[in-house]
Coordinates of C-alpha atoms in Angstrom, one line a residue:
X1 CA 71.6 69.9 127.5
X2 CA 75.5 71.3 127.6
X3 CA 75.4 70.7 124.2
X4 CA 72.4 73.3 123.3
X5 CA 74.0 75.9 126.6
X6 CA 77.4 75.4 124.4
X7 CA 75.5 76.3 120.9
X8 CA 73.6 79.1 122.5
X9 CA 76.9 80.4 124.0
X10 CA 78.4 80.7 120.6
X11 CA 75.4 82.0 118.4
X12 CA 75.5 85.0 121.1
X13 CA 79.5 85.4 121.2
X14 CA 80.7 88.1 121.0
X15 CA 77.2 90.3 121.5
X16 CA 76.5 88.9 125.0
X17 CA 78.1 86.6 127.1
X18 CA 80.9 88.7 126.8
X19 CA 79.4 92.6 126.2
X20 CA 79.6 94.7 128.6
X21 CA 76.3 94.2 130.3
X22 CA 76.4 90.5 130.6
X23 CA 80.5 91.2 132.5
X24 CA 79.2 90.0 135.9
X25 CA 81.3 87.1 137.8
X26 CA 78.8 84.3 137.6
X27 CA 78.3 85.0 133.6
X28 CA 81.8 84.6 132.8
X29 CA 82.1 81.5 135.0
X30 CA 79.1 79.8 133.9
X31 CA 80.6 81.0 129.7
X32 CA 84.0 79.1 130.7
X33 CA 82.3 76.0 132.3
X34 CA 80.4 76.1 129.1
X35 CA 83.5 76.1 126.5
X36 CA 85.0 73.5 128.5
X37 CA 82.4 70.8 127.7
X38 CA 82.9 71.5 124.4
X39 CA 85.8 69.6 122.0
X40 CA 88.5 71.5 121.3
X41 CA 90.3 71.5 117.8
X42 CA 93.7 72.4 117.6
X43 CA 93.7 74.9 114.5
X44 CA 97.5 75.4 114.8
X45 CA 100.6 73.5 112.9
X46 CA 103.9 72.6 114.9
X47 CA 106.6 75.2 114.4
X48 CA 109.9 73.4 113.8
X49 CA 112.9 74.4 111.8
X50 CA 111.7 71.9 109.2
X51 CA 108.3 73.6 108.6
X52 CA 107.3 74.7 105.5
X53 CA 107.2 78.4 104.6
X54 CA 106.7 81.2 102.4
X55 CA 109.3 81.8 99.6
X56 CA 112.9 82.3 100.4
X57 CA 112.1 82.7 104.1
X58 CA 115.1 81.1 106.2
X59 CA 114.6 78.6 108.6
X60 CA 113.8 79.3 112.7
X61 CA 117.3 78.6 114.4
X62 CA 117.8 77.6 118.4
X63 CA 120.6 77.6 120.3
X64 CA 120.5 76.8 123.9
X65 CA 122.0 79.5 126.3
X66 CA 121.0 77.9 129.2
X67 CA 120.3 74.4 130.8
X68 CA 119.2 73.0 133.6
X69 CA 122.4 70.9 134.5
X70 CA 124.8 74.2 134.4
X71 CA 122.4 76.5 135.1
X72 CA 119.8 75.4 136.8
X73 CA 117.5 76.2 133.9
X74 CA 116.9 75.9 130.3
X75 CA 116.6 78.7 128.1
X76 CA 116.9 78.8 124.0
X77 CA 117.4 81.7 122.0
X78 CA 115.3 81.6 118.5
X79 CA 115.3 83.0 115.6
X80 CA 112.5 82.8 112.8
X81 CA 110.9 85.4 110.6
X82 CA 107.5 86.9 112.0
X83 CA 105.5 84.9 109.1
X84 CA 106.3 81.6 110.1
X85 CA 103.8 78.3 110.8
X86 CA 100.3 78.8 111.6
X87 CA 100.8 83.0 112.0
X88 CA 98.8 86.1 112.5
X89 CA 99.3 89.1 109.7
X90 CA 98.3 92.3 110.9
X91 CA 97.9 95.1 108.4
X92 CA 100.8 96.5 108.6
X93 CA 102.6 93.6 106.9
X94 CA 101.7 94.8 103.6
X95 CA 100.4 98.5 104.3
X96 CA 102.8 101.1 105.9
X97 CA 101.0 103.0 108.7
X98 CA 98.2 100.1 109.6
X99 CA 97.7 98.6 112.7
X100 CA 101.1 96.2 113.9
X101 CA 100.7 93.6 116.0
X102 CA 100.2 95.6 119.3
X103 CA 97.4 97.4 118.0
X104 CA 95.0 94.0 117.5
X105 CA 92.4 94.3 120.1
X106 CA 91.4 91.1 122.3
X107 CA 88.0 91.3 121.2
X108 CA 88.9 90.8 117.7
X109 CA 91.1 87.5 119.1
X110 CA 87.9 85.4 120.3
X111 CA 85.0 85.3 117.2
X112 CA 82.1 83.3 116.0
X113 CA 83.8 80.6 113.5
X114 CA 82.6 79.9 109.9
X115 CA 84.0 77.4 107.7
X116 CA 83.4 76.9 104.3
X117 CA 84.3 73.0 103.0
X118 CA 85.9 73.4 99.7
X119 CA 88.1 70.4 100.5
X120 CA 85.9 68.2 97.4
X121 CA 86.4 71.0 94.8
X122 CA 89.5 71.3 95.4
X123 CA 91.0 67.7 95.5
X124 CA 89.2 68.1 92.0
X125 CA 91.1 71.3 91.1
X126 CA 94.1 72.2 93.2
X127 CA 93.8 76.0 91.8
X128 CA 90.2 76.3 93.0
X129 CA 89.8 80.0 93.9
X130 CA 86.6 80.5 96.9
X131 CA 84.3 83.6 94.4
X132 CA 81.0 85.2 96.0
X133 CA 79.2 83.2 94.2
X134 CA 80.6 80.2 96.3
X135 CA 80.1 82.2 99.4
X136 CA 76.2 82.9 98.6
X137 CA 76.3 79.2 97.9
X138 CA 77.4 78.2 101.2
X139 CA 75.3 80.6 102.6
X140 CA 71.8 78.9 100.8
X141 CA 72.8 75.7 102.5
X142 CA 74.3 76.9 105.9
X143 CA 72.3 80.6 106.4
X144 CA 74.0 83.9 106.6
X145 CA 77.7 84.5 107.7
X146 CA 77.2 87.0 111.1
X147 CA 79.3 90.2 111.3
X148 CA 82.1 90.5 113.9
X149 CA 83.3 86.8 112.7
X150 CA 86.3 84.8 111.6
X151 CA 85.6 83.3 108.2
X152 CA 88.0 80.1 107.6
X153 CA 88.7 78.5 104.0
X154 CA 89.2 74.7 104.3
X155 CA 90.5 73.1 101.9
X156 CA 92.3 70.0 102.9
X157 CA 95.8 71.6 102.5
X158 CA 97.0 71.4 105.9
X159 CA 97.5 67.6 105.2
X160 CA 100.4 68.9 102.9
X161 CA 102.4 70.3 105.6
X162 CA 103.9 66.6 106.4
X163 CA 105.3 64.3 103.9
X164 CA 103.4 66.8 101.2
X165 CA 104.3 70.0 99.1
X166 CA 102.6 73.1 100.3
X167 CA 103.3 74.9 97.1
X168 CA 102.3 72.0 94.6
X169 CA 104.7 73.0 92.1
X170 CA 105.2 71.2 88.6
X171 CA 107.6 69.7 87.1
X172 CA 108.7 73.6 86.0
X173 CA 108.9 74.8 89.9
X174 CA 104.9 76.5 88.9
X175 CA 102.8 76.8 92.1
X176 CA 99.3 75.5 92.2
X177 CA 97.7 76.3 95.1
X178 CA 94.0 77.3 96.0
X179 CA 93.1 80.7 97.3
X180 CA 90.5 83.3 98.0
X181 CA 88.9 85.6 95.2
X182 CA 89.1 89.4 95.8
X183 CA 85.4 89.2 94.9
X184 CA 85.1 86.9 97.6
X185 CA 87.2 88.9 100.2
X186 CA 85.3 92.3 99.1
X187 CA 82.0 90.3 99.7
X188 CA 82.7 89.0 103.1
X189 CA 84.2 92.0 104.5
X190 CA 81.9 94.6 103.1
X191 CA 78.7 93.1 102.5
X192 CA 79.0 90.9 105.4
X193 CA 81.3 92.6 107.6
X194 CA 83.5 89.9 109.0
X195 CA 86.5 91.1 111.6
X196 CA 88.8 88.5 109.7
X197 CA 89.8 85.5 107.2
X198 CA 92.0 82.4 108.1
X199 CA 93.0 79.8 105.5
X200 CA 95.5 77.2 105.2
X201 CA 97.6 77.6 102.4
X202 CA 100.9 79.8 102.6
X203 CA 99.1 82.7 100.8
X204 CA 96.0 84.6 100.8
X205 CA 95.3 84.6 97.0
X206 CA 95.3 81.4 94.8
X207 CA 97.9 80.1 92.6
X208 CA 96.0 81.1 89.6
X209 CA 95.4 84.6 90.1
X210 CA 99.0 85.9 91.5
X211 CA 100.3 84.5 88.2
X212 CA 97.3 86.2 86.2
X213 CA 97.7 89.5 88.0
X214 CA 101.4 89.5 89.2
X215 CA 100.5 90.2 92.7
X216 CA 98.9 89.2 96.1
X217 CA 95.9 91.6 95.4
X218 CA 93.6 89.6 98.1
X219 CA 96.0 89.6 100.9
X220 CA 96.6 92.7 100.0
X221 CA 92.8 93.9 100.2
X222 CA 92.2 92.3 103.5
X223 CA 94.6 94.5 105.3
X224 CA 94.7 97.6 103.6
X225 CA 91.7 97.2 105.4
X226 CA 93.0 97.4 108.5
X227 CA 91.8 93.6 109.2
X228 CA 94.0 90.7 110.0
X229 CA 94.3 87.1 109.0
X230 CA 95.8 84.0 110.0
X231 CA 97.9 82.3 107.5
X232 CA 98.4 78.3 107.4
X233 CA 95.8 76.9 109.7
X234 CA 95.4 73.5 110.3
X235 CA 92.6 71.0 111.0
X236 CA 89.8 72.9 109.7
X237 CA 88.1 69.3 108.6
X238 CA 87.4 68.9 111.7
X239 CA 85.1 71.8 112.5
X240 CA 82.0 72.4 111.2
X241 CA 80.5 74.9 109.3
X242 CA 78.3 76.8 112.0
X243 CA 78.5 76.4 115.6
X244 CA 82.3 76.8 116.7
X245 CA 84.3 79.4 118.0
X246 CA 87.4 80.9 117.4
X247 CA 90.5 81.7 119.8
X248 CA 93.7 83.3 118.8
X249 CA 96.7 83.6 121.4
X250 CA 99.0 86.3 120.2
X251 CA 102.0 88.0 121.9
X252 CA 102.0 91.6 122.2
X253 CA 105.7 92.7 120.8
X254 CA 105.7 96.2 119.5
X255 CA 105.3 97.4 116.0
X256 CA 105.5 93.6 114.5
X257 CA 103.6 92.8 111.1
X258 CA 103.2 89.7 112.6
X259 CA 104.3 86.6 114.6
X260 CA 102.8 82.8 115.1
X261 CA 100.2 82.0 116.7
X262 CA 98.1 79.3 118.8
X263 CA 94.6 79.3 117.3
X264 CA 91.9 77.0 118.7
X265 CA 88.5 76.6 118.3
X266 CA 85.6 75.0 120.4
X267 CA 83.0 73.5 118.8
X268 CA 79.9 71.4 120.5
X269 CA 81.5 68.2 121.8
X270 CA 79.2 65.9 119.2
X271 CA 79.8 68.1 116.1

């Protein structure tokens, strides 16, 4: 029985349980009692100065200002770049004058979550690159991705995180990683009118088209857009194609591009 209530809950979120005429006390009780019997996948990496990252980014540093024996509390001061682990992008981070990180709205931080497993063609072709055409696919076998949702790309590389090499470079220092096709991108945002993309490779576009094209046109697309992403996710293979939802916790600093994040999502507890 929970576990229809919790698929119900999510088929309707965002267009009821939390709209505005469903906002009464009991409703939002009874849509958190809910969630709770639901199993909760962790969608986020641990951030650690090891972790790897994009490029020539440097490495978050700590120092400890305070502790607890001289102080009576412990306090670190840290420094990382705002793209760093599992992270949000807002549009700004490639497009002057789009939304920063203050400007996200809450509503856009708790979506309906589809996944699309590409984990099998891409252990078969590291550079695999997710087209419409794979989308439309999807959607034959799993029905039509709703509007107002996060659209997630799994594809098994979050395992490379530890012990692995998230840029899969040869034996020449070339990067093959998978990615998502503008076509894609163009598709899910403007035919079916997503709010936003995760995936869980460093970059947006695959390996395959940045050297082709000489740029990270997809990434690009997404927030020129004005929508936002969340860059090396973790965990997707273990949530299913329909039925979960998505939380993002985000700090609200002022005018950031971005900054990492704790994602979550809540799927029913025997999916």
């Amino acid at each position: 029985m929970e576990k229809k209530l919790l698929q119900n809950l999510i088929l309707n979120i965002p267009w009821s349980i939390f709209g505005r005429k469903a906002m009464t006390s009991s409703a939002i009780v009874d849509a958190l009692r809910v969630l709770k019997t639901g199993r909760i996948v962790d969608l986020t990496h641990l951030v650690h100065p090891g972790i790897q990252r994009f490029g020539a980014f440097p490495a978050m540093t700590s120092e400890t200002r305070y502790t607890v024996a001289e102080s009576g509390f412990h306090v670190e001061q840290v420094s990382f770049v705002t793209q760093y682990g599992t992270h949000i992008d807002a549009p700004e981070h490639f497009v002057e004058g789009r939304r920063t990180l203050e400007a996200i709205e809450l509503d856009e931080l708790m979506l309906p979550l589809f996944v699309l497993h590409f984990e099998d063609k891409v252990a078969a072709d590291p550079e695999f690159i997710v087209h419409a055409d794979d989308v439309k696919a999807w959607e034959a076998e799993h029905g039509p991705i709703a509007p107002e949702s996060f659209v997630a790309f799994s594809s098994g590389w979050h395992r490379r995180m530890s012990g692995g090499d998230m840029n899969n470079r040869d034996a020449e220092g070339v990067a093959h990683c998978p990615g998502w096709g503008l076509d894609a991108l163009e598709y899910l945002f403007e035919t079916r009118g997503v709010t936003a993309v995760g995936h869980e490779t460093l970059d947006t576009d695959g390996s395959a088209d940045v050297r082709a094209k000489g740029f990270l046109y997809g990434e690009k697309y997404v927030l020129e857009h004005n929508h936002y992403q969340i860059e090396v996710m973790a965990n997707l293979d273990q949530v299913p194609s329909t039925g979960a939802v998505i939380f993002v916790g985000v700090p609200k600093f002022d005018r950031l591009p971005g900054f990492p994040v704790r994602a979550w999502a809540v799927v029913p507890a025997e999916a």
